[in-house]
Amino acid sequence: MGRGLKGLVKKGLGEMDFTAGGGVINWFPGHMAAATRAIRQRLKVSDLVIEVRDSRIPLSSANADLQPQLLSKRRVIALNKKDLANPNIMHKWVSYFDSCKQDCIHINSHSKSSVQKLLELVELKLKEAISREPTLLVMVVGVPNVGKSALINSIHQIALSRYPAPDKLKRATVGPLPGVTQDIAGYKIAHQPSIYVLDTPGVLVPSIPDIETGLKLALAGSVKDSVVGEERIAQYLLAVLNLRGTPLRPPLEALEQQENGRDPV
């Protein structure tokens, strides 16, 4: 996002008293606090983490509080909802994460072939551990509404075709609103070695101090509209659309380009 847009956004947000009272967005229901504690404990014993982010906002859709712990784990960043993202920008994000020495792949959690490529990368990352561990634990984490549960369901379907089980595996609950999954559930997806995938609730940081990050998350559906205010979200979106002349889709990728001074484009 250029300086003109940044200035326009900050001016508009200032007029709406967005910064009054401190933190920009404070949406941290009780289940999120409990889930964050549980996730931290299970991360300690996980062999690999799939961190699901939104392809349109790969930086803003990261949970900043979990990043220090995730950096110490084997990790694959799955940029989900690639069908909604700008195809001209996606490969540049992969290059950006490659420069950070971080495995990254764009996926569509509803596409079997797309999820299959993710699993192949996961298996490659676990190759060394598979040779010495009889049981492996893969944890799926991410902020609300990035598509974790849909990904889990697709993984189940692939696992069932590979390793037929006598009992039907439970499907993860999927919904259009953030906060649908509120428990940590484990699912066995492979035998010899046994590989378990943990689906976790979407969790945010207790407070999002950056105005634009909060609005990007709201536009992507990771924060409930009512928390931010529909009018504020609409005003922010219209400011971006008017400046960029984009008539249809919200240009979230363009908003993301300037975040933290990092611009892959």
mmCIF file of C-alpha atoms in Angstrom:
data_model
loop_
_atom_site.group_PDB
_atom_site.id
_atom_site.type_symbol
_atom_site.label_atom_id
_atom_site.label_comp_id
_atom_site.label_asym_id
_atom_site.label_seq_id
_atom_site.Cartn_x
_atom_site.Cartn_y
_atom_site.Cartn_z
ATOM 1 C CA MET A 1 0.000 0.000 0.000
ATOM 2 C CA GLY A 2 1.450 3.348 -0.984
ATOM 3 C CA ARG A 3 1.946 6.342 1.280
ATOM 4 C CA GLY A 4 -1.153 8.023 -0.179
ATOM 5 C CA LEU A 5 -3.410 5.159 0.850
ATOM 6 C CA LYS A 6 -1.733 4.803 4.216
ATOM 7 C CA GLY A 7 -2.271 8.493 4.943
ATOM 8 C CA LEU A 8 -5.875 8.340 3.767
ATOM 9 C CA VAL A 9 -6.614 5.320 5.938
ATOM 10 C CA LYS A 10 -5.052 6.826 9.047
ATOM 11 C CA LYS A 11 -6.914 10.097 8.485
ATOM 12 C CA GLY A 12 -10.204 8.267 8.101
ATOM 13 C CA LEU A 13 -9.630 6.087 11.133
ATOM 14 C CA GLY A 14 -8.650 9.083 13.217
ATOM 15 C CA GLU A 15 -11.915 10.763 12.300
ATOM 16 C CA MET A 16 -13.748 7.679 13.537
ATOM 17 C CA ASP A 17 -11.944 7.773 16.925
ATOM 18 C CA PHE A 18 -10.588 4.307 16.234
ATOM 19 C CA THR A 19 -7.694 4.714 18.655
ATOM 20 C CA ALA A 20 -9.701 6.058 21.579
ATOM 21 C CA GLY A 21 -9.145 4.062 24.744
ATOM 22 C CA GLY A 22 -5.974 2.231 23.747
ATOM 23 C CA GLY A 23 -6.084 -1.068 21.876
ATOM 24 C CA VAL A 24 -7.750 -1.070 18.492
ATOM 25 C CA ILE A 25 -9.466 -4.453 18.692
ATOM 26 C CA ASN A 26 -9.974 -6.456 21.855
ATOM 27 C CA TRP A 27 -11.804 -9.681 21.023
ATOM 28 C CA PHE A 28 -10.549 -12.464 23.252
ATOM 29 C CA PRO A 29 -13.461 -14.639 24.444
ATOM 30 C CA GLY A 30 -12.865 -16.960 27.376
ATOM 31 C CA HIS A 31 -12.505 -20.000 25.155
ATOM 32 C CA MET A 32 -9.653 -18.291 23.276
ATOM 33 C CA ALA A 33 -7.666 -17.755 26.472
ATOM 34 C CA ALA A 34 -8.125 -21.398 27.485
ATOM 35 C CA ALA A 35 -7.372 -22.613 23.952
ATOM 36 C CA THR A 36 -4.182 -20.545 23.764
ATOM 37 C CA ARG A 37 -2.904 -22.165 26.970
ATOM 38 C CA ALA A 38 -3.767 -25.635 25.677
ATOM 39 C CA ILE A 39 -2.124 -24.948 22.305
ATOM 40 C CA ARG A 40 1.083 -23.820 23.998
ATOM 41 C CA GLN A 41 1.229 -27.034 26.012
ATOM 42 C CA ARG A 42 0.609 -29.296 23.020
ATOM 43 C CA LEU A 43 3.107 -27.424 20.867
ATOM 44 C CA LYS A 44 5.809 -28.666 23.223
ATOM 45 C CA VAL A 45 5.201 -32.269 22.171
ATOM 46 C CA SER A 46 4.269 -31.706 18.520
ATOM 47 C CA ASP A 47 6.635 -33.039 15.860
ATOM 48 C CA LEU A 48 5.452 -30.566 13.211
ATOM 49 C CA VAL A 49 3.102 -27.599 12.987
ATOM 50 C CA ILE A 50 0.937 -26.634 10.027
ATOM 51 C CA GLU A 51 0.282 -22.938 10.505
ATOM 52 C CA VAL A 52 -2.698 -21.987 8.361
ATOM 53 C CA ARG A 53 -2.858 -18.380 7.192
ATOM 54 C CA ASP A 54 -5.038 -16.493 4.730
ATOM 55 C CA SER A 55 -3.357 -16.215 1.312
ATOM 56 C CA ARG A 56 -4.642 -12.645 0.969
ATOM 57 C CA ILE A 57 -3.047 -11.448 4.207
ATOM 58 C CA PRO A 58 -0.108 -13.783 4.953
ATOM 59 C CA LEU A 59 1.411 -11.461 7.570
ATOM 60 C CA SER A 60 -1.673 -10.106 9.291
ATOM 61 C CA SER A 61 -3.187 -13.584 9.678
ATOM 62 C CA ALA A 62 -0.307 -14.790 11.853
ATOM 63 C CA ASN A 63 -0.815 -14.997 15.615
ATOM 64 C CA ALA A 64 2.090 -12.872 16.838
ATOM 65 C CA ASP A 65 2.008 -14.282 20.373
ATOM 66 C CA LEU A 66 2.603 -17.839 19.127
ATOM 67 C CA GLN A 67 5.391 -16.999 16.671
ATOM 68 C CA PRO A 68 8.336 -17.354 19.127
ATOM 69 C CA GLN A 69 7.213 -20.889 19.996
ATOM 70 C CA LEU A 70 6.447 -21.780 16.373
ATOM 71 C CA LEU A 71 9.907 -20.670 15.263
ATOM 72 C CA SER A 72 11.425 -23.437 17.366
ATOM 73 C CA LYS A 73 9.325 -26.168 15.685
ATOM 74 C CA ARG A 74 9.305 -27.876 12.312
ATOM 75 C CA ARG A 75 6.720 -25.769 10.558
ATOM 76 C CA VAL A 76 4.910 -25.505 7.244
ATOM 77 C CA ILE A 77 2.997 -22.289 6.558
ATOM 78 C CA ALA A 78 -0.096 -23.180 4.536
ATOM 79 C CA LEU A 79 -1.478 -20.088 2.808
ATOM 80 C CA ASN A 80 -5.097 -21.129 2.431
ATOM 81 C CA LYS A 81 -7.915 -19.724 0.260
ATOM 82 C CA LYS A 82 -5.620 -19.357 -2.725
ATOM 83 C CA ASP A 83 -8.721 -19.378 -4.918
ATOM 84 C CA LEU A 84 -9.563 -15.952 -3.434
ATOM 85 C CA ALA A 85 -6.061 -14.514 -3.726
ATOM 86 C CA ASN A 86 -4.367 -12.661 -6.560
ATOM 87 C CA PRO A 87 -2.453 -15.291 -8.594
ATOM 88 C CA ASN A 88 0.030 -12.641 -9.726
ATOM 89 C CA ILE A 89 1.165 -12.072 -6.141
ATOM 90 C CA MET A 90 1.020 -15.567 -4.589
ATOM 91 C CA HIS A 91 4.383 -16.782 -5.902
ATOM 92 C CA LYS A 92 6.042 -13.638 -4.550
ATOM 93 C CA TRP A 93 4.855 -14.486 -1.064
ATOM 94 C CA VAL A 94 6.358 -17.966 -1.397
ATOM 95 C CA SER A 95 9.643 -16.343 -2.442
ATOM 96 C CA TYR A 96 9.431 -14.018 0.532
ATOM 97 C CA PHE A 97 9.032 -16.915 2.998
ATOM 98 C CA ASP A 98 11.785 -18.842 1.213
ATOM 99 C CA SER A 99 14.074 -15.879 1.890
ATOM 100 C CA CYS A 100 13.129 -16.251 5.573
ATOM 101 C CA LYS A 101 14.084 -19.958 5.357
ATOM 102 C CA GLN A 102 10.493 -20.944 6.037
ATOM 103 C CA ASP A 103 8.557 -23.662 4.169
ATOM 104 C CA CYS A 104 5.422 -22.201 2.625
ATOM 105 C CA ILE A 105 2.778 -23.490 0.242
ATOM 106 C CA HIS A 106 -0.436 -22.002 -1.172
ATOM 107 C CA ILE A 107 -3.447 -24.302 -0.828
ATOM 108 C CA ASN A 108 -7.184 -24.536 -1.313
ATOM 109 C CA SER A 109 -8.426 -26.623 1.613
ATOM 110 C CA HIS A 110 -11.404 -27.818 -0.436
ATOM 111 C CA SER A 111 -9.194 -29.220 -3.219
ATOM 112 C CA LYS A 112 -7.930 -32.770 -2.745
ATOM 113 C CA SER A 113 -4.952 -32.287 -5.068
ATOM 114 C CA SER A 114 -3.969 -29.087 -3.283
ATOM 115 C CA VAL A 115 -4.123 -30.691 0.153
ATOM 116 C CA GLN A 116 -2.226 -33.709 -1.199
ATOM 117 C CA LYS A 117 0.692 -31.432 -2.084
ATOM 118 C CA LEU A 118 0.657 -30.061 1.458
ATOM 119 C CA LEU A 119 0.759 -33.586 2.909
ATOM 120 C CA GLU A 120 3.676 -34.495 0.661
ATOM 121 C CA LEU A 121 5.582 -31.498 2.029
ATOM 122 C CA VAL A 122 4.664 -32.493 5.596
ATOM 123 C CA GLU A 123 5.867 -36.045 5.030
ATOM 124 C CA LEU A 124 9.120 -34.715 3.577
ATOM 125 C CA LYS A 125 9.624 -32.539 6.641
ATOM 126 C CA LEU A 126 8.919 -35.529 8.907
ATOM 127 C CA LYS A 127 11.081 -37.993 6.995
ATOM 128 C CA GLU A 128 13.865 -38.017 9.570
ATOM 129 C CA ALA A 129 11.474 -38.274 12.514
ATOM 130 C CA ILE A 130 9.475 -41.072 10.864
ATOM 131 C CA SER A 131 12.556 -43.296 10.828
ATOM 132 C CA ARG A 132 12.931 -43.174 14.604
ATOM 133 C CA GLU A 133 9.512 -42.427 16.114
ATOM 134 C CA PRO A 134 6.561 -44.862 16.198
ATOM 135 C CA THR A 135 4.045 -42.073 16.754
ATOM 136 C CA LEU A 136 4.092 -38.535 15.388
ATOM 137 C CA LEU A 137 1.952 -35.541 16.211
ATOM 138 C CA VAL A 138 1.093 -32.822 13.683
ATOM 139 C CA MET A 139 -0.655 -29.731 15.000
ATOM 140 C CA VAL A 140 -2.796 -27.372 12.907
ATOM 141 C CA VAL A 141 -2.943 -23.807 14.229
ATOM 142 C CA GLY A 142 -4.152 -20.444 12.983
ATOM 143 C CA VAL A 143 -6.309 -17.423 13.680
ATOM 144 C CA PRO A 144 -10.105 -17.783 13.326
ATOM 145 C CA ASN A 145 -11.718 -18.496 9.967
ATOM 146 C CA VAL A 146 -8.598 -19.217 7.914
ATOM 147 C CA GLY A 147 -9.924 -22.665 7.002
ATOM 148 C CA LYS A 148 -8.273 -25.005 9.514
ATOM 149 C CA SER A 149 -11.275 -27.274 9.992
ATOM 150 C CA ALA A 150 -11.947 -27.492 6.250
ATOM 151 C CA LEU A 151 -8.309 -28.518 5.815
ATOM 152 C CA ILE A 152 -8.676 -31.174 8.510
ATOM 153 C CA ASN A 153 -11.724 -32.614 6.752
ATOM 154 C CA SER A 154 -9.847 -32.823 3.460
ATOM 155 C CA ILE A 155 -6.927 -34.531 5.188
ATOM 156 C CA HIS A 156 -9.413 -37.061 6.618
ATOM 157 C CA GLN A 157 -10.714 -37.932 3.189
ATOM 158 C CA ILE A 158 -7.208 -38.496 1.856
ATOM 159 C CA ALA A 159 -6.268 -40.528 4.941
ATOM 160 C CA LEU A 160 -9.337 -42.757 4.589
ATOM 161 C CA SER A 161 -8.440 -43.530 0.972
ATOM 162 C CA ARG A 162 -4.898 -44.428 2.030
ATOM 163 C CA TYR A 163 -5.649 -46.260 5.259
ATOM 164 C CA PRO A 164 -9.206 -47.627 5.412
ATOM 165 C CA ALA A 165 -10.437 -47.602 8.983
ATOM 166 C CA PRO A 166 -13.209 -49.769 10.470
ATOM 167 C CA ASP A 167 -14.889 -46.727 12.022
ATOM 168 C CA LYS A 168 -15.694 -43.519 10.240
ATOM 169 C CA LEU A 169 -13.472 -40.713 11.420
ATOM 170 C CA LYS A 170 -15.188 -37.726 12.989
ATOM 171 C CA ARG A 171 -15.340 -34.641 10.792
ATOM 172 C CA ALA A 172 -14.292 -31.268 12.062
ATOM 173 C CA THR A 173 -17.007 -28.640 12.393
ATOM 174 C CA VAL A 174 -16.815 -25.993 9.679
ATOM 175 C CA GLY A 175 -18.627 -22.668 9.716
ATOM 176 C CA PRO A 176 -18.488 -19.253 8.046
ATOM 177 C CA LEU A 177 -17.999 -17.350 11.298
ATOM 178 C CA PRO A 178 -14.862 -17.175 13.465
ATOM 179 C CA GLY A 179 -14.890 -19.186 16.663
ATOM 180 C CA VAL A 180 -16.666 -22.358 15.477
ATOM 181 C CA THR A 181 -14.033 -24.812 16.741
ATOM 182 C CA GLN A 182 -13.673 -24.420 20.501
ATOM 183 C CA ASP A 183 -11.998 -27.685 21.525
ATOM 184 C CA ILE A 184 -8.734 -29.381 20.616
ATOM 185 C CA ALA A 185 -9.468 -32.687 18.892
ATOM 186 C CA GLY A 186 -7.072 -35.359 17.636
ATOM 187 C CA TYR A 187 -7.489 -37.451 14.492
ATOM 188 C CA LYS A 188 -5.414 -40.406 13.368
ATOM 189 C CA ILE A 189 -4.494 -40.063 9.702
ATOM 190 C CA ALA A 190 -1.866 -42.748 9.147
ATOM 191 C CA HIS A 191 -0.495 -46.058 10.411
ATOM 192 C CA GLN A 192 3.096 -47.343 10.659
ATOM 193 C CA PRO A 193 4.092 -44.873 11.900
ATOM 194 C CA SER A 194 0.960 -43.566 13.517
ATOM 195 C CA ILE A 195 0.432 -39.921 12.646
ATOM 196 C CA TYR A 196 -2.105 -37.860 14.513
ATOM 197 C CA VAL A 197 -3.356 -34.427 13.480
ATOM 198 C CA LEU A 198 -4.638 -32.031 16.102
ATOM 199 C CA ASP A 199 -7.242 -29.491 15.015
ATOM 200 C CA THR A 200 -7.287 -26.443 17.269
ATOM 201 C CA PRO A 201 -9.564 -23.443 17.779
ATOM 202 C CA GLY A 202 -8.691 -20.236 16.001
ATOM 203 C CA VAL A 203 -7.047 -17.890 18.475
ATOM 204 C CA LEU A 204 -6.105 -14.223 18.237
ATOM 205 C CA VAL A 205 -3.850 -12.134 20.426
ATOM 206 C CA PRO A 206 -5.684 -10.490 23.359
ATOM 207 C CA SER A 207 -5.378 -7.058 21.762
ATOM 208 C CA ILE A 208 -4.572 -5.992 18.209
ATOM 209 C CA PRO A 209 -2.840 -2.611 18.556
ATOM 210 C CA ASP A 210 -2.277 -1.989 14.846
ATOM 211 C CA ILE A 211 -5.293 -0.386 13.175
ATOM 212 C CA GLU A 212 -4.702 -1.747 9.699
ATOM 213 C CA THR A 213 -3.927 -5.290 10.832
ATOM 214 C CA GLY A 214 -7.199 -5.388 12.735
ATOM 215 C CA LEU A 215 -9.166 -4.139 9.753
ATOM 216 C CA LYS A 216 -7.544 -6.632 7.392
ATOM 217 C CA LEU A 217 -8.519 -9.440 9.766
ATOM 218 C CA ALA A 218 -12.062 -8.087 9.902
ATOM 219 C CA LEU A 219 -12.270 -7.900 6.107
ATOM 220 C CA ALA A 220 -11.040 -11.499 5.860
ATOM 221 C CA GLY A 221 -13.612 -12.693 8.402
ATOM 222 C CA SER A 222 -11.187 -13.543 11.214
ATOM 223 C CA VAL A 223 -12.799 -10.998 13.531
ATOM 224 C CA LYS A 224 -16.546 -10.598 13.871
ATOM 225 C CA ASP A 225 -17.872 -7.517 12.110
ATOM 226 C CA SER A 226 -19.710 -6.405 15.230
ATOM 227 C CA VAL A 227 -16.447 -6.191 17.179
ATOM 228 C CA VAL A 228 -14.972 -3.633 14.805
ATOM 229 C CA GLY A 229 -18.173 -2.072 13.511
ATOM 230 C CA GLU A 230 -19.643 -2.588 10.073
ATOM 231 C CA GLU A 231 -19.437 1.118 9.255
ATOM 232 C CA ARG A 232 -15.739 1.275 10.070
ATOM 233 C CA ILE A 233 -14.981 -1.797 7.990
ATOM 234 C CA ALA A 234 -16.966 -0.427 5.059
ATOM 235 C CA GLN A 235 -15.260 2.967 5.240
ATOM 236 C CA TYR A 236 -11.820 1.361 5.249
ATOM 237 C CA LEU A 237 -12.685 -0.913 2.332
ATOM 238 C CA LEU A 238 -14.179 1.917 0.297
ATOM 239 C CA ALA A 239 -11.111 4.078 0.871
ATOM 240 C CA VAL A 240 -8.903 1.322 -0.538
ATOM 241 C CA LEU A 241 -11.204 0.574 -3.464
ATOM 242 C CA ASN A 242 -11.560 4.234 -4.388
ATOM 243 C CA LEU A 243 -7.821 4.868 -4.352
ATOM 244 C CA ARG A 244 -6.909 1.733 -6.284
ATOM 245 C CA GLY A 245 -9.854 1.752 -8.671
ATOM 246 C CA THR A 246 -10.621 -1.911 -8.006
ATOM 247 C CA PRO A 247 -14.304 -2.473 -8.753
ATOM 248 C CA LEU A 248 -14.876 -5.976 -7.390
ATOM 249 C CA ARG A 249 -12.733 -7.943 -4.949
ATOM 250 C CA PRO A 250 -11.235 -6.321 -1.851
ATOM 251 C CA PRO A 251 -7.517 -5.942 -2.681
ATOM 252 C CA LEU A 252 -6.324 -7.464 0.586
ATOM 253 C CA GLU A 253 -3.049 -8.581 -0.964
ATOM 254 C CA ALA A 254 -2.326 -4.962 -1.841
ATOM 255 C CA LEU A 255 -3.086 -3.892 1.713
ATOM 256 C CA GLU A 256 -0.677 -6.510 3.003
ATOM 257 C CA GLN A 257 2.281 -5.465 0.884
ATOM 258 C CA GLN A 258 3.461 -2.653 3.121
ATOM 259 C CA GLU A 259 2.925 -4.319 6.497
ATOM 260 C CA ASN A 260 5.907 -3.973 8.826
ATOM 261 C CA GLY A 261 7.876 -2.433 5.975
ATOM 262 C CA ARG A 262 7.969 -5.743 4.096
ATOM 263 C CA ASP A 263 6.843 -5.667 0.496
ATOM 264 C CA PRO A 264 7.235 -8.854 -1.580
ATOM 265 C CA VAL A 265 5.949 -7.035 -4.635
#
